[in-house]
Coordinates of C-alpha atoms and ligand atoms in Angstrom, one line a residue:
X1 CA -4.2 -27.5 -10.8
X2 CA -6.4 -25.9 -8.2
X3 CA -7.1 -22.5 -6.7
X4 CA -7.5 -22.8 -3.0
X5 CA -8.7 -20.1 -0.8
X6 CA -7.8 -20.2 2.7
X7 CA -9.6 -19.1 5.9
X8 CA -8.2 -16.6 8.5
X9 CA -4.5 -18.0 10.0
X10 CA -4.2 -16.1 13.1
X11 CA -0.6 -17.6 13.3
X12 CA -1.9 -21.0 12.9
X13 CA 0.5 -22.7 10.6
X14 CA 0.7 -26.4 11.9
X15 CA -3.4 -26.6 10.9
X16 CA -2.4 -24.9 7.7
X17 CA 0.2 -27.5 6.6
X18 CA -1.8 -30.1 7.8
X19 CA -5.1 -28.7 5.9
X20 CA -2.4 -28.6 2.6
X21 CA -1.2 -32.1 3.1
X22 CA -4.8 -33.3 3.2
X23 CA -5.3 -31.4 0.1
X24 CA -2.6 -32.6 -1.9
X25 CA -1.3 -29.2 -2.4
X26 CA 1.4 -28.5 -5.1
X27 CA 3.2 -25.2 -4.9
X28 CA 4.1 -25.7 -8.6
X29 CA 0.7 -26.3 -9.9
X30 CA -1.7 -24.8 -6.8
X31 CA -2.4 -21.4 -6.2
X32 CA -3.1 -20.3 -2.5
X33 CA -4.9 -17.4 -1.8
X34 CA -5.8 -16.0 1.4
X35 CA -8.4 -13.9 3.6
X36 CA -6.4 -11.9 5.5
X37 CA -5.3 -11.8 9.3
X38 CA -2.5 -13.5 8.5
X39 CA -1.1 -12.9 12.0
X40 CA -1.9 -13.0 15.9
X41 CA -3.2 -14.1 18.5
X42 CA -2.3 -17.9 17.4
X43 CA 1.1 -19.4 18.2
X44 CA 3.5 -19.0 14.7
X45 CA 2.4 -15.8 13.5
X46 CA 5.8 -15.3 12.3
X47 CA 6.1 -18.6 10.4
X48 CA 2.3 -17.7 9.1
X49 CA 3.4 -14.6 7.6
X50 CA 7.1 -15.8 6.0
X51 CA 4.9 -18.8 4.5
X52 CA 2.4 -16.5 3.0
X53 CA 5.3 -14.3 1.3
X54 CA 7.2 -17.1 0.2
X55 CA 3.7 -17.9 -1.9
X56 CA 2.7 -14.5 -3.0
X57 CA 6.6 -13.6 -4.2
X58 CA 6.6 -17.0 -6.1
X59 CA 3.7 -16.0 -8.2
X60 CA 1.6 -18.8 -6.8
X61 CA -0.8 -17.1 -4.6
X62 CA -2.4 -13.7 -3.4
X63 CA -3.7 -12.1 0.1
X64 CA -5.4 -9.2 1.1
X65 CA -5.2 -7.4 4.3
X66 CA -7.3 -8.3 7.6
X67 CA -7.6 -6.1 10.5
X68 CA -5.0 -8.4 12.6
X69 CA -2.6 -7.4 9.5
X70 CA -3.3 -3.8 9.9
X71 CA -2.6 -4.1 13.7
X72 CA 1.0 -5.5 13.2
X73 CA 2.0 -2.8 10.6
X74 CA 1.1 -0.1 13.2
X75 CA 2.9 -1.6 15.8
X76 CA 6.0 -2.2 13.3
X77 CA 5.4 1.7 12.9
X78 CA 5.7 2.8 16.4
X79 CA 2.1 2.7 17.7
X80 CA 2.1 1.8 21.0
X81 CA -1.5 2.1 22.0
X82 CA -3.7 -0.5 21.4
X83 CA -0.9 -3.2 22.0
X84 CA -2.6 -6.2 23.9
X85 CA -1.6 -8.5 26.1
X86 CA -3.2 -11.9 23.8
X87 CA -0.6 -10.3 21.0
X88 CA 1.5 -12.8 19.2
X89 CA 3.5 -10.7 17.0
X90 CA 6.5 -10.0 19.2
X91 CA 8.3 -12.8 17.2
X92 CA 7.5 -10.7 13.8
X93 CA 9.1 -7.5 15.6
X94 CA 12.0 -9.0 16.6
X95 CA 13.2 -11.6 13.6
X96 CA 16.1 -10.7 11.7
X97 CA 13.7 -10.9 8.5
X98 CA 11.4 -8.1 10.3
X99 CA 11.8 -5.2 7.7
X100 CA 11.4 -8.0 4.6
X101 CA 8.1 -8.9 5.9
X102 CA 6.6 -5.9 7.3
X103 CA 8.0 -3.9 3.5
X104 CA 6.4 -6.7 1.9
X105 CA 2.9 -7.0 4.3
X106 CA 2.3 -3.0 3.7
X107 CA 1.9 -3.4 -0.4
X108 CA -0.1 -6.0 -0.5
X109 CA -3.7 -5.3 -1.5
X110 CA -7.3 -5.0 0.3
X111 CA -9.3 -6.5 -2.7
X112 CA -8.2 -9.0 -4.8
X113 CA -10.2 -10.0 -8.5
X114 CA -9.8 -13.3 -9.8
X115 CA -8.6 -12.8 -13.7
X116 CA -11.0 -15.3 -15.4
X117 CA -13.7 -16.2 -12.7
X118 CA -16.3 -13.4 -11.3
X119 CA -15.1 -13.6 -7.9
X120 CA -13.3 -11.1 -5.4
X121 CA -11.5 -11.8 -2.1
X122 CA -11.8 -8.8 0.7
X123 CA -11.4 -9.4 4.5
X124 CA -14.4 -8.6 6.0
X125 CA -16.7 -7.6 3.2
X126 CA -17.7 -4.8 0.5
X127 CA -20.2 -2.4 1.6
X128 CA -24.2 -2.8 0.1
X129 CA -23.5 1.0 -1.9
X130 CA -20.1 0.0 -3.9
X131 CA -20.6 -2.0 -6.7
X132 CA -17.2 -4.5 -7.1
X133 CA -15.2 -1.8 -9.6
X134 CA -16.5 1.3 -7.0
X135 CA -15.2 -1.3 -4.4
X136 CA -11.8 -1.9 -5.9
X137 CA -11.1 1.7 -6.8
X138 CA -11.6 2.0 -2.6
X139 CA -9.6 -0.7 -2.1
X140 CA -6.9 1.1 -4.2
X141 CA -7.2 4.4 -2.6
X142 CA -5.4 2.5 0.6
X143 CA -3.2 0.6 -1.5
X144 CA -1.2 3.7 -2.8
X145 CA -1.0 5.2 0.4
X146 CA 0.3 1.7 2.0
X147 CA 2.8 1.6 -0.7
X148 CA 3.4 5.6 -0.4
X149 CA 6.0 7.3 2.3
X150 CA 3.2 8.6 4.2
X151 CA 2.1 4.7 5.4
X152 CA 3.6 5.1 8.7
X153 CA 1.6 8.0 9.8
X154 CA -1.7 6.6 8.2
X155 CA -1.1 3.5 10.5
X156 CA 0.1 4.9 13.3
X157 CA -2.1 8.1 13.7
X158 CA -5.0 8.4 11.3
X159 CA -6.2 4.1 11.3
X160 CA -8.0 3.7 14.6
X161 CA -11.0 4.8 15.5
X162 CA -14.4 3.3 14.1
X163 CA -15.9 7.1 12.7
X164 CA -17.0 7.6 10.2
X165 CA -19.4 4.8 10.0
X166 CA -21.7 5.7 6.5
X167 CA -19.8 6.2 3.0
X168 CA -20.1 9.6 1.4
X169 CA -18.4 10.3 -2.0
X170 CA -17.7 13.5 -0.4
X171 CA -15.5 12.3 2.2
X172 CA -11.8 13.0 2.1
X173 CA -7.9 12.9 3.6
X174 CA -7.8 10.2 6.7
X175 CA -11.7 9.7 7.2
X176 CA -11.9 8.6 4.1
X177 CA -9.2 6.1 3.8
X178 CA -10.0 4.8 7.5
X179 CA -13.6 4.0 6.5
X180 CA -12.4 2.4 3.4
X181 CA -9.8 0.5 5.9
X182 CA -12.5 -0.3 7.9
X183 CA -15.2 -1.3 5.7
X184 CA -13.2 -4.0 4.2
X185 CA -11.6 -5.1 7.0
X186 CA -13.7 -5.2 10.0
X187 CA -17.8 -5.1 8.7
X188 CA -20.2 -7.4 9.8
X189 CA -23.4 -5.7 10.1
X190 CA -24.9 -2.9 8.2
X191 CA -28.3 -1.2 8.7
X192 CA -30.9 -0.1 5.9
X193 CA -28.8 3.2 4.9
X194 CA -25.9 0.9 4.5
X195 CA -23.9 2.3 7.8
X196 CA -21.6 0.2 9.6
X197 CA -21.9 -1.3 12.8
X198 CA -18.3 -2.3 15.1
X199 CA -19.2 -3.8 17.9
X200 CA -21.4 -7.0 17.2
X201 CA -19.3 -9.9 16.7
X202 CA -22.0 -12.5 17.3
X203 CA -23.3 -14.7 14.8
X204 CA -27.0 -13.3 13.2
X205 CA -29.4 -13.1 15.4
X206 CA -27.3 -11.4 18.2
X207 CA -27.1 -7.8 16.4
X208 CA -28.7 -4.9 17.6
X209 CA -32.3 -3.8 16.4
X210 CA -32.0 -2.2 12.8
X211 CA -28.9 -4.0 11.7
X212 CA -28.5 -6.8 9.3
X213 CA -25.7 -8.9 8.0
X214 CA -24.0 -7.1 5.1
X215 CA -24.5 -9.3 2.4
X216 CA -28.2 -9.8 2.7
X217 CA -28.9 -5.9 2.7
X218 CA -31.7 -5.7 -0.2
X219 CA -30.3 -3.2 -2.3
X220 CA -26.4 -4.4 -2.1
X221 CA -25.1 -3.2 -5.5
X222 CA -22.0 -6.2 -5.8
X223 CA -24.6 -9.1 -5.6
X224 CA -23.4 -10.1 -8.9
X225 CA -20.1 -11.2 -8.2
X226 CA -19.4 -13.9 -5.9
X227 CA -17.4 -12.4 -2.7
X228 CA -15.1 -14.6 -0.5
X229 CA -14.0 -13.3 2.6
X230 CA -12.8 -14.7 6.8
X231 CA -13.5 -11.9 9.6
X232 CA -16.6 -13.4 10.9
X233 CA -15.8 -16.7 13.1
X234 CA -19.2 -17.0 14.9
X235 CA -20.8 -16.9 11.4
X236 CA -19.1 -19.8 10.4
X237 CA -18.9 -21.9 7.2
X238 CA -21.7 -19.7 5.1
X239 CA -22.6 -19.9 1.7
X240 CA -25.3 -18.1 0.7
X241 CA -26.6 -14.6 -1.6
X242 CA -23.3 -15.3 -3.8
X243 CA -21.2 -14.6 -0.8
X244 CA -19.2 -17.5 0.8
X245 CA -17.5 -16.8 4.7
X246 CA -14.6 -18.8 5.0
X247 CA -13.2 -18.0 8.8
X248 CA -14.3 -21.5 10.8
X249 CA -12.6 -20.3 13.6
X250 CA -9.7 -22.6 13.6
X251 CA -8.0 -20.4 16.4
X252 CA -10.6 -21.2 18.7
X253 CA -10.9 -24.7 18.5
X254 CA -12.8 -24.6 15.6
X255 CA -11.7 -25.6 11.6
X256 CA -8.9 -24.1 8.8
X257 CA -11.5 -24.1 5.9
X258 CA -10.0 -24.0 2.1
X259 CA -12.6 -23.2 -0.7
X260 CA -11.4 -24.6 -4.2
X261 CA -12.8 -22.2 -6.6
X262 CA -12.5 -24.5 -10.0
X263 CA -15.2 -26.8 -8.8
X264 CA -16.9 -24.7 -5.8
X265 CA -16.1 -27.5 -2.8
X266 CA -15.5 -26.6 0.8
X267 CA -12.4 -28.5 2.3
X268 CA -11.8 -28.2 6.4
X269 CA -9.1 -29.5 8.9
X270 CA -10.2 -29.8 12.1
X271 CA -8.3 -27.7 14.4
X272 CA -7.0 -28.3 18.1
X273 CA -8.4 -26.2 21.2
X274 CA -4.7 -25.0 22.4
X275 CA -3.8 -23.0 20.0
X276 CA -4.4 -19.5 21.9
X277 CA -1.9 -18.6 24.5
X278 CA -2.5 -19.5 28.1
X279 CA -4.5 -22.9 26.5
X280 CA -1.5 -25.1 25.3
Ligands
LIG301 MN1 -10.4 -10.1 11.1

């Protein structure tokens, strides 16, 4: 019986069922859980994603929502800015199964807490001012509205943008919820007020003056729980300041990393380097 959590898919699924077959996985005594992005940019999105709900409607495994995940729920809504040309999620749109999945990707959660263990699973991270329950009353501010009527228009008309970038309790309506969205989902670094920075994706080192990595900010107020989260492929396999970074880049060539929680041991696949379109 083991608790594996997964790094980000990104429609990889041939490294993921290899990565479970070297792990001896058991769907009826192992539970999966995973990062996020789910989908894109990598070859099976589609098989990614119908793999992932099989797991989470058997009871035998969780996910929370990247920023890849976001991206297809606002084209399944009818956004058609901000579609790219290294998509992969055409096959998602257009399978017979597409409402099931897309119904089913909208509910599920930004944070997940484990029940026994002090350990959360976000995205990209939790911001240095939210301590974990602050952070999964956020988390569950989106969660309604995903699960409400009104999730269309939030993803199709009130998600993108990067403003606001510094959390007030006094923010409200769409700001609100889109920093929440974009906090979890697509942080890397922060500077000394705790403000979020988009545009550096590099690994530390490479941010602009004044910014840090999120997790190392001095005063961040969810040090004591141990935080698992994908996002940040340059950053690589990090464990460190009770935080552990589990997106090895397997879409670029890189690894699929798994982190069994009951004993704390990192597990990786090595990946091939055709997985994007245009390489195979
Ligand atoms: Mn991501």
């Amino acid at each position: 019986m083991a608790t594996y959590i997964i790094g980000d898919l990104q429609g990889c699924f041939d490294p993921l069922l290899q990565l479970l077959q070297q792990l001896n996985y058991n769907i009826a005594t192992d539970e999966l859980w995973f990062v996020g992005d789910i989908v894109n940019r990598g070859p099976q999105s589609l098989e990614c994603l119908r793999f992932v709900k099989k797991v989470v409607e058997a009871g035998r495994g969780r996910m929370v929502l990247g920023n890849h995940d976001f991206h297809l729920l606002a084209q399944a809504a009818g956004l058609e800015r901000f579609r790219s040309r290294k998509d992969t999620l055409q096959p998602i749109l257009e399978a017979p199964d597409r409402d099931a999945l897309i119904d089913w990707l909208r509910q599920q959660p930004l944070l997940v807490r484990h029940p026994v263990y002090p350990a959360v699973m976000v995205h990209a991270g939790i911001p240095p001012q939210w301590n974990h329950s602050e952070a999964a009353a956020h988390a569950d501010e989106v969660h309604d509205v995903l699960r409400s009527s009104d999730w269309r228009v939030f993803v199709r008309e009130h998600l993108f943008g990067s403003e606001p970038t510094c959390w007030s309790d006094a923010l409200q309506g769409w700001d609100r919820l889109r920093y929440i969205v974009n906090a979890f989902c697509r942080m890397r670094y922060c500077d000394a007020d705790g403000c979020l920075e988009f545009k550096a994706k590099g690994k530390p080192g490479s941010q602009p003056p004044g910014y840090q990595p999120w997790f190392v900010h001095p005063n961040r107020r969810n040090k004591d729980i141990a935080i698992f989260f994908g996002h940040w492929s340059t950053l690589g396999a990090f464990d460190g300041y009770n935080v552990h970074a589990l997106d090895t880049g397997c879409l670029w060539g890189g690894q699929l990393s798994a982190w069994r929680l009951e004993d704390g041991t990192r597990h990786t696949l090595q990946c091939p380097q055709t997985l994007q379109p245009g390489k195979a």
